[in-house]
Amino acid sequence: MYDPLTSTYSFACPKGPVANVPLSAFRFLERLPAAAHPALYRVLFECRCGREHVGLISHDDLDWAPLGTATSLTFRNVLTAHDDSLATELADVAASRIRAGEWPWSFYCCLEGRARPMTPSALAVIAPGESSFAVAVQCPVCSAVSVNLVSRQHVDLPFWNDRRIGVVEHVFRRDALRAIDEFRAELHSVRFDERRLDLQP
Ligand SMILES: [Zn+2]
Ligand SMILES: [Zn+2]
């Protein structure tokens, strides 16, 4: 489902082989109300075949597989000459970085006026621009929807975290983000202010 070596999720493509797409190729994410355990998300993604498709993904695959914890890949440990689990190794690396105060993904919550940690399932909309991505994020703490302007790496690479991002000083309503064209139109009429994205207090 997720390949931590290429940072891509795999989905079925009706026009060809499996589509491997990064998180920044997602356009809409929505939690399905019916499936609570495990939670299931419906995503609209831009496929390499040039079309948009709908895919379903579990909460674990969406949020935690990018940290490598679910991979079945192994690597040759040159010290022991054994094949070791890559998942164990990557989980250790992720855990030590989180303990050190780094978080795989973050955003700026404009209602609270501060940076907050998040996971991919907090993303509601991802709209590609010319050199950056406008992301609508539902805050895991206060539930307000904020729009940030970030780099592709900020979206795709866990622990990247842009130092400075664009922020719209306006709380969006989640139900107003149903159509990407409307979201894009709204982005044209707002101003982005620069903010430091610093999780440390
Ligand atoms: Zn396709
Ligand atoms: Zn918040």
GROMACS .gro file of C-alpha atoms and ligand atoms in nm:
model
  203
    1MET     CA    1   0.000   0.000   0.000
    2TYR     CA    2   0.282   0.243   0.088
    3ASP     CA    3   0.644   0.216  -0.019
    4PRO     CA    4   0.868   0.405   0.229
    5LEU     CA    5   1.163   0.387  -0.011
    6THR     CA    6   0.985   0.588  -0.284
    7SER     CA    7   0.738   0.771  -0.052
    8THR     CA    8   0.441   0.662  -0.261
    9TYR     CA    9   0.101   0.507  -0.194
   10SER     CA   10  -0.023   0.244  -0.439
   11PHE     CA   11  -0.378   0.238  -0.573
   12ALA     CA   12  -0.553   0.059  -0.856
   13CYS     CA   13  -0.562   0.251  -1.184
   14PRO     CA   14  -0.846   0.150  -1.417
   15LYS     CA   15  -0.632   0.237  -1.719
   16GLY     CA   16  -0.323   0.035  -1.644
   17PRO     CA   17  -0.091  -0.107  -1.383
   18VAL     CA   18  -0.097  -0.004  -1.019
   19ALA     CA   19  -0.057   0.371  -0.968
   20ASN     CA   20   0.219   0.472  -0.724
   21VAL     CA   21   0.150   0.829  -0.615
   22PRO     CA   22   0.293   1.057  -0.346
   23LEU     CA   23   0.071   1.223  -0.085
   24SER     CA   24   0.090   1.550  -0.284
   25ALA     CA   25  -0.102   1.377  -0.567
   26PHE     CA   26  -0.403   1.347  -0.335
   27ARG     CA   27  -0.667   1.614  -0.396
   28PHE     CA   28  -0.943   1.532  -0.146
   29LEU     CA   29  -0.946   1.320   0.166
   30GLU     CA   30  -1.254   1.229   0.360
   31ARG     CA   31  -1.314   0.989   0.643
   32LEU     CA   32  -1.595   0.744   0.568
   33PRO     CA   33  -1.853   0.761   0.846
   34ALA     CA   34  -1.953   0.395   0.837
   35ALA     CA   35  -1.621   0.225   0.907
   36ALA     CA   36  -1.501   0.313   1.254
   37HIS     CA   37  -1.259   0.024   1.325
   38PRO     CA   38  -1.038   0.053   1.140
   39ALA     CA   39  -1.121   0.399   1.011
   40LEU     CA   40  -1.132   0.415   0.632
   41TYR     CA   41  -1.059   0.717   0.415
   42ARG     CA   42  -1.181   0.792   0.067
   43VAL     CA   43  -0.925   0.986  -0.135
   44LEU     CA   44  -0.940   1.146  -0.476
   45PHE     CA   45  -0.594   1.136  -0.633
   46GLU     CA   46  -0.433   1.257  -0.952
   47CYS     CA   47  -0.302   0.950  -1.127
   48ARG     CA   48   0.005   0.929  -1.347
   49CYS     CA   49  -0.230   0.829  -1.633
   50GLY     CA   50  -0.355   1.189  -1.632
   51ARG     CA   51  -0.694   1.126  -1.472
   52GLU     CA   52  -0.830   1.148  -1.121
   53HIS     CA   53  -0.945   0.832  -0.945
   54VAL     CA   54  -1.103   0.750  -0.612
   55GLY     CA   55  -0.918   0.517  -0.377
   56LEU     CA   56  -0.984   0.377  -0.031
   57ILE     CA   57  -0.714   0.365   0.233
   58SER     CA   58  -0.709   0.260   0.597
   59HIS     CA   59  -0.613   0.505   0.869
   60ASP     CA   60  -0.297   0.308   0.951
   61ASP     CA   61  -0.179   0.304   0.590
   62LEU     CA   62  -0.253   0.671   0.546
   63ASP     CA   63  -0.091   0.803   0.863
   64TRP     CA   64   0.166   0.553   0.985
   65ALA     CA   65   0.286   0.356   0.680
   66PRO     CA   66   0.484   0.664   0.559
   67LEU     CA   67   0.701   0.620   0.867
   68GLY     CA   68   0.792   0.276   0.736
   69THR     CA   69   0.633   0.087   1.023
   70ALA     CA   70   0.417  -0.136   0.801
   71THR     CA   71   0.667  -0.237   0.536
   72SER     CA   72   0.758  -0.604   0.492
   73LEU     CA   73   1.089  -0.514   0.324
   74THR     CA   74   1.415  -0.634   0.473
   75PHE     CA   75   1.770  -0.511   0.442
   76ARG     CA   76   2.106  -0.688   0.469
   77ASN     CA   77   2.267  -0.591   0.796
   78VAL     CA   78   2.638  -0.583   0.713
   79LEU     CA   79   2.736  -0.617   1.079
   80THR     CA   80   2.546  -0.939   1.139
   81ALA     CA   81   2.514  -1.063   0.777
   82HIS     CA   82   2.143  -1.121   0.848
   83ASP     CA   83   1.838  -0.983   0.671
   84ASP     CA   84   1.675  -0.746   0.919
   85SER     CA   85   1.327  -0.594   0.913
   86LEU     CA   86   1.325  -0.246   0.760
   87ALA     CA   87   1.004  -0.170   0.951
   88THR     CA   88   1.176  -0.216   1.288
   89GLU     CA   89   1.466   0.002   1.181
   90LEU     CA   90   1.244   0.281   1.042
   91ALA     CA   91   1.010   0.270   1.342
   92ASP     CA   92   1.311   0.316   1.571
   93VAL     CA   93   1.432   0.615   1.369
   94ALA     CA   94   1.083   0.773   1.366
   95ALA     CA   95   1.033   0.714   1.739
   96SER     CA   96   1.365   0.874   1.832
   97ARG     CA   97   1.293   1.180   1.617
   98ILE     CA   98   0.945   1.219   1.769
   99ARG     CA   99   1.099   1.187   2.118
  100ALA     CA  100   1.344   1.463   2.023
  101GLY     CA  101   1.049   1.697   1.953
  102GLU     CA  102   1.035   1.656   1.574
  103TRP     CA  103   0.705   1.555   1.420
  104PRO     CA  104   0.659   1.396   1.076
  105TRP     CA  105   0.410   1.661   0.960
  106SER     CA  106   0.306   2.000   1.093
  107PHE     CA  107   0.089   2.294   0.994
  108TYR     CA  108  -0.007   2.639   1.120
  109CYS     CA  109  -0.351   2.653   1.286
  110CYS     CA  110  -0.478   3.003   1.220
  111LEU     CA  111  -0.756   2.984   1.482
  112GLU     CA  112  -0.505   2.907   1.758
  113GLY     CA  113  -0.228   3.115   1.600
  114ARG     CA  114   0.038   2.847   1.641
  115ALA     CA  115   0.208   2.553   1.471
  116ARG     CA  116   0.058   2.213   1.543
  117PRO     CA  117   0.167   1.856   1.469
  118MET     CA  118  -0.057   1.663   1.231
  119THR     CA  119  -0.078   1.342   1.030
  120PRO     CA  120  -0.190   1.300   0.665
  121SER     CA  121  -0.549   1.218   0.769
  122ALA     CA  122  -0.586   1.580   0.890
  123LEU     CA  123  -0.557   1.696   0.529
  124ALA     CA  124  -0.889   1.781   0.363
  125VAL     CA  125  -0.778   1.929   0.030
  126ILE     CA  126  -0.443   1.954  -0.150
  127ALA     CA  127  -0.435   2.197  -0.444
  128PRO     CA  128  -0.115   2.221  -0.651
  129GLY     CA  129  -0.004   2.569  -0.749
  130GLU     CA  130   0.284   2.686  -0.965
  131SER     CA  131   0.564   2.616  -0.721
  132SER     CA  132   0.384   2.519  -0.403
  133PHE     CA  133   0.079   2.341  -0.267
  134ALA     CA  134  -0.219   2.494  -0.089
  135VAL     CA  135  -0.334   2.249   0.177
  136ALA     CA  136  -0.651   2.268   0.384
  137VAL     CA  137  -0.589   2.103   0.721
  138GLN     CA  138  -0.845   2.022   0.988
  139CYS     CA  139  -0.675   2.085   1.320
  140PRO     CA  140  -0.659   1.766   1.532
  141VAL     CA  141  -0.693   1.982   1.846
  142CYS     CA  142  -0.953   2.253   1.773
  143SER     CA  143  -1.109   2.115   1.448
  144ALA     CA  144  -1.079   2.451   1.268
  145VAL     CA  145  -0.977   2.424   0.902
  146SER     CA  146  -0.670   2.628   0.811
  147VAL     CA  147  -0.513   2.679   0.470
  148ASN     CA  148  -0.133   2.673   0.441
  149LEU     CA  149   0.093   2.721   0.141
  150VAL     CA  150   0.377   2.469   0.156
  151SER     CA  151   0.639   2.292  -0.054
  152ARG     CA  152   0.593   1.955  -0.219
  153GLN     CA  153   0.852   1.804   0.018
  154HIS     CA  154   0.659   1.934   0.319
  155VAL     CA  155   0.364   1.722   0.208
  156ASP     CA  156   0.547   1.416   0.076
  157LEU     CA  157   0.844   1.364   0.305
  158PRO     CA  158   0.790   1.281   0.674
  159PHE     CA  159   1.001   1.504   0.904
  160TRP     CA  160   1.070   1.755   0.626
  161ASN     CA  161   0.869   2.047   0.778
  162ASP     CA  162   0.918   2.376   0.587
  163ARG     CA  163   1.063   2.645   0.814
  164ARG     CA  164   0.848   2.919   0.664
  165ILE     CA  165   0.508   2.873   0.507
  166GLY     CA  166   0.220   3.085   0.379
  167VAL     CA  167  -0.088   3.114   0.600
  168VAL     CA  168  -0.434   3.251   0.525
  169GLU     CA  169  -0.573   3.446   0.822
  170HIS     CA  170  -0.915   3.298   0.779
  171VAL     CA  171  -1.082   2.987   0.921
  172PHE     CA  172  -1.243   2.780   0.645
  173ARG     CA  173  -1.551   2.567   0.682
  174ARG     CA  174  -1.489   2.204   0.602
  175ASP     CA  175  -1.817   2.170   0.414
  176ALA     CA  176  -1.717   2.465   0.196
  177LEU     CA  177  -1.427   2.262   0.061
  178ARG     CA  178  -1.622   2.014  -0.143
  179ALA     CA  179  -1.512   2.118  -0.490
  180ILE     CA  180  -1.152   2.181  -0.584
  181ASP     CA  181  -1.253   2.453  -0.832
  182GLU     CA  182  -1.432   2.645  -0.556
  183PHE     CA  183  -1.132   2.601  -0.329
  184ARG     CA  184  -0.899   2.733  -0.601
  185ALA     CA  185  -1.132   3.027  -0.667
  186GLU     CA  186  -1.134   3.110  -0.298
  187LEU     CA  187  -0.753   3.098  -0.289
  188HIS     CA  188  -0.736   3.371  -0.554
  189SER     CA  189  -0.922   3.612  -0.327
  190VAL     CA  190  -0.717   3.556  -0.010
  191ARG     CA  191  -0.380   3.681   0.103
  192PHE     CA  192  -0.107   3.455   0.233
  193ASP     CA  193   0.108   3.585   0.519
  194GLU     CA  194   0.442   3.429   0.596
  195ARG     CA  195   0.474   3.243   0.925
  196ARG     CA  196   0.751   3.047   1.090
  197LEU     CA  197   0.653   2.686   1.139
  198ASP     CA  198   0.814   2.608   1.470
  199LEU     CA  199   0.676   2.334   1.692
  200GLN     CA  200   0.907   2.416   1.979
  201PRO     CA  201   0.735   2.648   2.232
  202ZN      ZN  202  -0.484   0.612  -1.361
  203ZN      ZN  203  -0.621   2.435   1.605
   0.00000   0.00000   0.00000
